Amino acid sequence: MDNKNLKKSSFLRWVLVDLTGNHFISSTKSIRPNGSYHDTQNPRFYTTKAACKTKNGQNLNDLLPDDGKGGLWSRVACREAQDALLDYLHSTRSLQFVDAENISRNSPKFLGKLLKGVKNKENVGQFVTRYLRYHPINEFEPFFESMGLEPYEFSTFLPRNLMFLSDDNVLLENYHVFCQYGFAPNKIGKIYKEAKEVFRYNHEVLSSRLHDLQNIILDQSTVIKLVGLCPSLLIPDAIHDVLKVVKELKSSGILNSWFIENLSEENSYDWRHILELLCLFKRLGCENEQLGRLVNQHPTLLLNNSGTTSVLIIGFLTKFGATKTNILSFFMKFPEIKGEECLYNLRRSYHFLLDIEMEVDNIAKLFCTHPYLLGSWSLKGVKTALNSLNSGKKRLCDIIMKNPQELKNLAIGTKVKPLPSSKDCTEEKTKFLLDLGFVKDSNEMKRALKRFRGRAGELQERFDCLVNMGFDQKDVVEMLKSSPQIVNQTKEVLEMKIGFLVNEMGYELTCLCAYPSSLSYAIETQFFAWFLFRKTIY
């Protein structure tokens, strides 16, 4: 009896397989469970070539449990088990061959459960056939798995009083409607999970609703894409926001291909937020043609995070007093980067300008007039930029206000050339050093002039700070000859570091005179620096 069933299954596959291409022959009729026929527009068939792979392109063997002996089931054994399950579902349970084929080939976890009891790998097909003959299965388990659902997802969907798919004709009817319309079977599970009530419709109602969507504003491929991403489209009370978004975009010249190319199954979309962003662009004065051009060039502005990032950018610029014209102009020539990256650059630019002590009014002016510049590049850290330029904060502020394009030269990854010292600034610093006792044109003076950053008045203030902290003036001069960079720090920073070394670490000021470069370190590293210094001495 087993051999007859196997021969019958093999003969049926041989009849339906194209010997040259190894594909199932397409038909305009599909057999119904009750033996009747039903016209199909686009029946879904699967090649035997890909039958040993899951919907994700993985080999079936990779997803099955081991054989209990440290190995995996062979592809031949897996195929025999699939054939036995196919034969059971089609011949014994009278499911359509296409449905039985899809279920048996795309339910690896369920098939793994069947294989757990196999002891003799030489007779896998016979074992599974015999097992299914005396142990009817819950057909909903492999059915839901073949729809793309994981066991933990469909466990709550399993009917309590049903085991056989043929007992739920309404579910199967609507499943066939989706397949015939063009939905991939392994994508239907998401629709079932998010809009279960759709599968309780009369199949004519579901078919009518799909075609109504197509007739209103979309083509078939776009309907498949949108419904797959947003199953609530099929629920009358939940489709308004989606349809409004689609209508707004189509009125702006967006073609159906845009939806196919840019909507992703990996993302979820809040259509109300997207609609609010479109309305916000309209309030900024964006005409349909401009909106269409913007969305075509930068779809992520609308789709990433459902447009939340774009709203944050608008709010950020508005806080600085940017007008509608400023903001719209910025978006119409938006940089070729993601919205999240642009928002990050804007925020980093703001903190950079704040850290170089630029006046708030000047910062606001830059964000109103040059948002594209500030959002296109990620700037270096302030300390790195000042060291590279060999400039003070005030001078850098003046340079940026005179020519904001200079900010591009401070972007991360660019090589920064030191700024030439101004004549007046050099003369003031030279006088400051001569007053301290430096010898004119000596190597010590040249070294100090090269490393000093800031105006002479600022350097004098920091020098006086060291003296007021208890250092002898002569000692401070010697410290500057050894490490001139210590007076590049603000008065507050010098007081904090000296206080830490003296009050917390317990060092004398004379120790600092012997090791002045320690004042250049951050407090976090000063402890280790002094440890190494003591080790060197002792």
XYZ file of C-alpha atoms in Angstrom:
538
model
C 0.000 0.000 0.000
C 2.886 2.337 0.824
C 4.515 1.670 -2.529
C 1.247 2.402 -4.357
C 0.872 5.771 -2.654
C 4.443 6.682 -3.442
C 4.033 5.655 -7.071
C 0.827 7.656 -7.337
C 2.539 10.776 -5.896
C 5.544 10.350 -8.187
C 3.345 9.900 -11.264
C 1.316 13.022 -10.428
C 4.471 15.144 -10.107
C 5.824 13.715 -13.366
C 2.637 14.768 -15.179
C 2.790 18.318 -13.802
C 6.504 18.958 -14.270
C 7.958 20.492 -17.392
C 10.811 18.110 -18.205
C 12.880 20.761 -19.968
C 12.631 23.576 -17.405
C 11.729 21.493 -14.348
C 8.839 23.909 -13.584
C 5.221 23.223 -12.834
C 3.004 23.812 -15.861
C 0.697 26.734 -15.310
C -3.029 26.188 -15.608
C -6.081 28.381 -15.761
C -7.978 25.998 -13.461
C -7.156 24.940 -9.923
C -8.734 22.017 -8.136
C -10.827 22.953 -5.109
C -10.976 20.797 -1.959
C -14.545 19.795 -2.757
C -13.640 18.697 -6.271
C -15.046 21.746 -8.096
C -13.046 24.114 -10.319
C -12.349 27.784 -9.849
C -10.917 30.267 -12.329
C -7.614 31.808 -11.288
C -5.949 34.952 -12.561
C -2.436 34.370 -11.289
C -1.907 30.951 -9.685
C 1.295 30.706 -7.651
C 3.552 27.808 -8.582
C 6.958 26.937 -7.180
C 9.884 25.348 -8.935
C 11.266 22.098 -7.653
C 14.708 23.653 -8.009
C 14.085 25.946 -5.052
C 11.960 23.506 -3.115
C 14.693 22.704 -0.578
C 15.030 26.358 0.350
C 12.964 28.492 2.692
C 11.431 31.866 1.913
C 14.650 33.518 3.079
C 16.804 31.559 0.643
C 18.292 29.337 3.354
C 18.767 25.617 2.841
C 16.062 23.632 4.540
C 18.662 21.405 6.230
C 20.082 24.426 8.038
C 16.793 24.931 9.886
C 16.094 21.311 10.832
C 17.220 19.703 14.101
C 20.193 17.364 14.117
C 19.771 13.636 13.821
C 20.749 12.958 17.419
C 24.188 11.723 16.396
C 25.899 15.049 15.814
C 24.894 15.298 12.153
C 22.172 16.911 10.070
C 19.492 15.393 7.933
C 20.557 14.992 4.329
C 18.774 16.861 1.560
C 17.493 13.548 0.222
C 15.949 12.688 3.600
C 14.367 16.144 3.819
C 12.938 15.802 0.340
C 11.485 12.358 1.122
C 9.784 13.790 4.213
C 8.442 16.705 2.162
C 7.100 14.334 -0.473
C 5.361 12.243 2.165
C 3.747 15.355 3.692
C 2.759 16.596 0.220
C 1.174 13.257 -0.615
C -0.728 13.227 2.682
C -2.091 16.764 2.288
C -3.071 16.346 -1.357
C -4.102 12.685 -1.704
C -5.417 11.975 1.786
C -6.684 15.393 2.872
C -7.751 16.555 -0.633
C -6.046 19.944 -0.513
C -5.243 21.608 -3.817
C -1.910 20.349 -5.103
C -0.500 23.889 -5.185
C -1.490 24.433 -1.537
C -0.102 21.075 -0.460
C 3.124 21.777 -2.366
C 3.553 25.194 -0.759
C 2.838 23.931 2.763
C 5.156 20.934 2.553
C 8.029 22.914 1.037
C 7.812 25.957 3.326
C 7.234 24.589 6.827
C 10.723 23.410 7.892
C 10.099 23.673 11.641
C 6.988 21.524 11.441
C 8.805 19.029 9.216
C 11.546 18.900 11.827
C 8.986 17.756 14.391
C 7.969 14.894 12.097
C 11.582 13.818 11.638
C 12.349 13.630 15.348
C 10.939 10.123 15.576
C 12.814 8.763 12.557
C 15.400 6.132 13.505
C 16.280 4.617 10.150
C 17.510 7.274 7.727
C 17.175 4.866 4.836
C 13.368 4.848 5.063
C 12.481 8.433 5.975
C 9.647 8.748 3.464
C 8.046 5.463 4.501
C 8.271 6.387 8.195
C 6.612 9.786 7.700
C 3.929 8.257 5.439
C 3.163 5.584 8.031
C 3.170 8.109 10.865
C 0.732 10.438 9.078
C -1.577 7.517 8.301
C -2.156 6.816 11.983
C -1.477 10.230 13.509
C -3.506 13.024 11.877
C -1.735 16.365 12.254
C -2.996 19.824 13.052
C -2.806 21.155 9.506
C -3.018 24.746 10.665
C 0.540 24.575 12.057
C 2.403 23.957 8.763
C -0.157 26.147 6.963
C 0.562 29.200 9.140
C 4.314 28.528 8.980
C 4.174 28.434 5.170
C 2.490 31.864 5.347
C 5.659 33.272 6.900
C 4.718 33.107 10.579
C 6.945 31.695 13.316
C 5.495 29.107 15.749
C 5.469 31.629 18.612
C 3.475 34.009 16.400
C 0.766 31.606 15.246
C 0.385 29.622 18.491
C -2.438 31.954 19.575
C -4.102 31.684 16.155
C -4.547 27.908 16.186
C -8.276 27.009 16.306
C -9.272 25.145 19.442
C -11.807 22.800 17.858
C -10.362 22.316 14.363
C -7.453 20.292 12.987
C -8.130 20.161 9.263
C -7.864 23.125 6.903
C -10.834 21.923 4.872
C -13.007 22.565 7.945
C -12.339 26.304 7.652
C -13.441 27.059 4.113
C -13.666 30.818 4.772
C -9.991 31.010 5.718
C -8.924 29.015 2.674
C -11.165 31.021 0.334
C -9.590 34.316 1.424
C -6.105 32.808 1.358
C -6.731 31.835 -2.275
C -7.977 35.354 -3.048
C -4.655 36.799 -1.880
C -2.654 34.217 -3.839
C -4.682 34.725 -7.003
C -4.328 38.499 -6.744
C -0.550 38.152 -6.691
C 0.540 38.075 -3.031
C 3.444 35.742 -2.247
C 2.108 33.027 0.107
C 4.927 33.537 2.604
C 3.944 37.236 2.933
C 0.288 36.581 3.707
C 1.104 35.680 7.315
C 1.806 39.309 8.203
C -1.613 40.292 6.892
C -3.213 37.541 8.978
C -1.316 38.667 12.086
C -2.198 42.357 11.762
C -5.679 42.156 10.199
C -7.095 38.759 11.121
C -10.670 39.888 10.562
C -9.980 40.218 6.825
C -9.842 36.416 6.587
C -13.410 36.160 7.886
C -14.805 38.178 4.973
C -16.759 36.525 2.250
C -14.114 35.895 -0.406
C -16.029 38.073 -2.873
C -15.883 40.976 -0.401
C -12.105 40.689 -0.088
C -11.620 40.410 -3.835
C -13.859 43.416 -4.391
C -11.968 45.473 -1.824
C -8.614 44.736 -3.438
C -9.894 45.750 -6.851
C -11.543 48.862 -5.404
C -8.159 49.979 -4.083
C -6.654 49.331 -7.475
C -9.365 51.295 -9.268
C -9.164 54.328 -6.971
C -5.542 55.380 -7.166
C -3.206 52.425 -7.490
C -2.129 49.620 -9.763
C -1.992 45.965 -8.767
C 1.696 45.828 -7.811
C 1.332 48.925 -5.621
C -1.731 47.473 -3.907
C 0.285 44.328 -3.099
C 3.146 46.427 -1.708
C 0.963 48.723 0.398
C -1.327 46.017 1.749
C 1.688 43.903 2.640
C 3.141 46.821 4.605
C -0.133 48.111 5.986
C -2.807 45.375 6.152
C -5.211 47.848 7.765
C -5.809 49.160 4.227
C -8.344 46.349 3.904
C -10.247 47.493 6.988
C -12.671 50.297 6.048
C -12.244 52.345 9.245
C -8.436 52.285 9.195
C -7.450 53.261 5.671
C -8.077 56.998 5.638
C -4.568 58.230 6.509
C -2.910 55.870 4.043
C -5.205 56.869 1.211
C -4.728 60.576 1.975
C -0.946 60.168 1.854
C -1.129 58.303 -1.454
C -3.492 60.888 -2.949
C -1.256 63.776 -1.817
C 1.792 62.158 -3.356
C 0.082 61.245 -6.608
C -1.249 64.810 -6.914
C 2.398 65.904 -6.637
C 3.394 63.741 -9.572
C 4.639 60.679 -7.653
C 4.280 57.534 -9.787
C 3.293 54.076 -8.573
C 6.854 52.882 -9.124
C 7.981 55.200 -6.305
C 6.000 53.175 -3.772
C 7.404 49.890 -5.096
C 11.013 51.112 -4.993
C 11.031 52.963 -1.671
C 8.622 51.234 0.695
C 10.408 48.531 2.666
C 9.016 45.525 4.494
C 11.753 45.978 7.095
C 10.255 49.297 8.232
C 6.950 50.206 9.794
C 5.184 53.406 8.878
C 3.019 55.798 10.870
C 0.883 57.151 8.048
C -0.622 59.882 10.198
C 2.845 61.305 10.920
C 3.719 61.124 7.223
C 0.486 62.953 6.370
C 1.261 65.649 8.962
C 4.710 66.177 7.422
C 3.189 66.579 3.959
C 0.758 69.155 5.348
C 3.663 70.922 7.078
C 5.554 71.180 3.786
C 2.434 72.688 2.233
C 2.264 75.284 5.028
C 5.884 76.184 4.327
C 4.790 77.118 0.822
C 5.852 73.956 -0.969
C 3.870 73.605 -4.203
C 2.870 70.238 -5.651
C 5.654 70.286 -8.226
C 8.284 71.163 -5.611
C 6.972 68.514 -3.233
C 7.093 65.871 -5.937
C 10.676 66.789 -6.806
C 11.715 66.742 -3.128
C 10.101 63.368 -2.386
C 11.527 61.834 -5.559
C 15.057 62.979 -4.759
C 14.958 62.340 -1.010
C 12.326 59.695 -0.173
C 13.949 59.026 3.218
C 12.887 62.490 4.411
C 9.321 61.242 4.250
C 9.718 57.553 5.064
C 12.543 57.193 7.600
C 11.015 57.286 11.091
C 7.756 58.249 9.325
C 9.077 61.782 8.748
C 9.883 62.469 12.413
C 13.486 63.461 11.616
C 12.337 66.012 9.038
C 9.949 67.550 11.563
C 12.825 67.830 14.072
C 14.980 69.588 11.463
C 12.189 72.082 10.776
C 11.742 72.705 14.506
C 15.500 73.092 14.999
C 15.800 75.755 12.306
C 12.645 77.512 13.481
C 14.150 77.986 16.967
C 16.936 80.042 15.397
C 14.438 82.296 13.657
C 14.575 80.725 10.192
C 11.692 81.855 7.993
C 9.466 79.613 5.874
C 11.485 80.673 2.848
C 14.766 79.768 4.572
C 13.497 76.310 5.577
C 11.894 75.525 2.213
C 15.028 76.632 0.373
C 17.100 74.346 2.601
C 14.931 71.299 1.859
C 14.795 71.988 -1.867
C 18.598 71.701 -2.058
C 18.877 69.099 0.697
C 22.340 67.458 0.896
C 22.816 63.944 -0.466
C 22.793 62.384 2.995
C 20.201 60.802 5.261
C 17.961 63.045 7.311
C 19.306 61.591 10.570
C 22.857 62.451 9.529
C 21.847 65.985 8.569
C 20.144 66.543 11.940
C 23.261 65.240 13.706
C 25.469 67.636 11.727
C 23.225 70.596 12.548
C 23.369 69.820 16.245
C 27.136 69.256 16.153
C 27.615 72.565 14.326
C 25.570 74.345 16.978
C 27.694 72.945 19.807
C 30.883 73.766 17.883
C 29.875 77.410 17.472
C 28.775 77.546 21.086
C 32.102 76.105 22.287
C 34.163 78.680 20.386
C 32.087 81.302 22.239
C 30.385 82.790 19.205
C 27.634 85.240 20.090
C 24.140 83.760 20.064
C 22.873 86.301 17.518
C 25.663 85.351 15.118
C 24.912 81.634 15.562
C 21.251 82.266 14.743
C 22.253 84.276 11.694
C 24.405 81.416 10.390
C 21.602 78.867 10.837
C 19.168 81.099 8.969
C 21.471 81.906 6.059
C 23.651 78.784 5.766
C 21.687 75.740 7.025
C 22.856 73.695 4.027
C 26.496 74.317 4.966
C 25.956 73.462 8.641
C 23.952 70.321 7.873
C 26.178 68.878 5.177
C 29.406 68.337 7.102
C 30.270 66.957 10.514
C 32.761 69.332 12.137
C 35.861 68.379 14.089
C 36.031 68.874 17.834
C 36.781 72.421 18.953
C 40.075 71.511 20.627
C 41.284 69.658 17.530
C 40.270 72.516 15.231
C 41.960 75.206 17.330
C 45.160 73.183 17.679
C 45.265 72.513 13.944
C 44.622 76.146 13.051
C 46.946 77.455 15.767
C 44.258 79.999 16.496
C 42.211 81.305 19.379
C 38.433 81.153 19.647
C 37.843 84.823 18.961
C 39.891 84.806 15.785
C 38.102 81.665 14.547
C 34.715 83.309 15.214
C 35.754 86.328 13.159
C 36.956 84.132 10.282
C 33.692 82.125 10.208
C 31.491 85.227 10.277
C 33.462 86.808 7.426
C 33.379 83.636 5.307
C 31.114 80.800 6.586
C 32.424 78.535 3.780
C 35.598 78.145 5.874
C 33.578 75.685 8.001
C 33.961 73.105 5.225
C 37.700 73.093 5.894
C 37.020 72.029 9.491
C 34.995 68.940 8.581
C 36.060 65.568 9.943
C 38.497 63.939 7.544
C 39.874 67.151 6.062
C 43.467 68.286 6.556
C 43.623 71.645 8.281
C 46.402 74.124 7.518
C 47.521 76.412 10.355
C 46.418 80.009 9.996
C 49.189 82.563 9.388
C 49.792 84.708 12.440
C 48.622 88.289 12.058
C 51.326 90.960 12.353
C 49.688 92.794 15.247
C 49.087 89.603 17.194
C 52.692 88.462 16.735
C 54.062 91.828 17.881
C 51.882 91.745 21.022
C 52.983 88.207 21.903
C 56.641 89.103 21.276
C 56.388 92.089 23.625
C 54.720 89.885 26.247
C 57.604 87.392 26.102
C 60.305 90.100 26.134
C 58.714 91.565 29.270
C 59.014 88.119 30.889
C 62.719 87.974 30.118
C 62.790 85.912 26.943
C 65.704 86.631 24.613
C 64.667 88.082 21.275
C 64.836 85.639 18.335
C 65.981 82.849 20.637
C 64.836 79.268 20.092
C 62.785 79.485 23.300
C 60.925 82.554 21.998
C 60.307 81.005 18.587
C 58.998 77.845 20.234
C 56.689 79.817 22.521
C 55.331 81.980 19.695
C 54.598 78.849 17.675
C 52.708 77.153 20.513
C 50.908 80.128 22.037
C 47.238 80.431 21.170
C 45.257 83.518 22.021
C 45.902 87.219 22.353
C 48.636 88.719 24.488
C 46.055 90.005 26.987
C 44.693 86.492 27.487
C 48.192 85.076 27.921
C 49.009 87.757 30.529
C 45.816 86.940 32.441
C 46.743 83.234 32.596
C 50.327 84.078 33.596
C 48.998 86.236 36.474
C 46.676 83.379 37.470
C 49.649 81.066 37.998
C 51.437 83.689 40.056
C 48.330 84.274 42.189
C 48.039 80.522 42.815
C 51.372 80.720 44.705
C 54.026 80.151 42.048
C 57.075 82.393 42.012
C 57.166 84.625 38.926
C 60.609 83.316 37.926
C 59.339 79.736 38.233
C 56.387 80.533 35.973
C 58.760 81.933 33.319
C 60.826 78.740 33.439
C 57.618 76.681 33.205
C 56.636 78.602 30.058
C 60.040 78.032 28.500
C 59.623 74.290 29.103
C 55.895 73.970 28.290
C 54.499 77.181 26.733
C 51.213 75.448 25.868
C 50.035 75.508 29.509
C 48.852 79.129 29.150
C 46.622 78.164 26.217
C 44.097 77.029 28.843
C 41.562 79.320 30.460
C 42.039 80.725 33.921
C 39.276 78.525 35.321
C 40.811 75.329 33.927
C 44.241 76.163 35.347
C 42.768 76.837 38.798
C 40.832 73.554 38.711
C 43.851 71.434 37.694
C 46.259 73.005 40.186
C 43.662 72.656 42.929
C 43.260 68.967 42.118
C 47.007 68.255 42.170
C 47.655 70.222 45.357
C 44.505 69.585 47.407
C 43.493 66.110 46.203
C 46.808 64.554 45.176
C 48.859 66.291 47.886
C 51.681 67.614 45.687
C 53.698 70.776 46.401
C 53.884 73.643 43.922
C 57.610 72.989 43.592
C 56.791 69.568 42.116
C 54.645 71.249 39.484
C 57.538 73.555 38.615
C 59.673 70.489 37.897
C 56.959 68.874 35.787
C 54.906 71.750 34.209
C 53.640 69.675 31.273
C 51.358 67.866 33.750
C 49.087 70.906 33.606
C 48.407 70.109 29.951
C 46.793 66.762 30.797
C 43.118 66.266 31.518
C 42.365 65.609 35.177
C 41.482 62.001 34.352
C 45.059 61.350 33.170
C 46.965 63.550 35.612
C 47.072 60.818 38.252
C 48.764 58.390 35.861
C 51.106 61.081 34.549
C 52.300 61.874 38.075
C 52.654 58.194 38.873
C 54.993 57.760 35.902
C 56.872 60.945 36.840
C 57.487 59.734 40.411
C 58.562 56.327 39.138
C 61.091 57.991 36.825
C 62.540 60.104 39.654
C 62.686 57.433 42.306
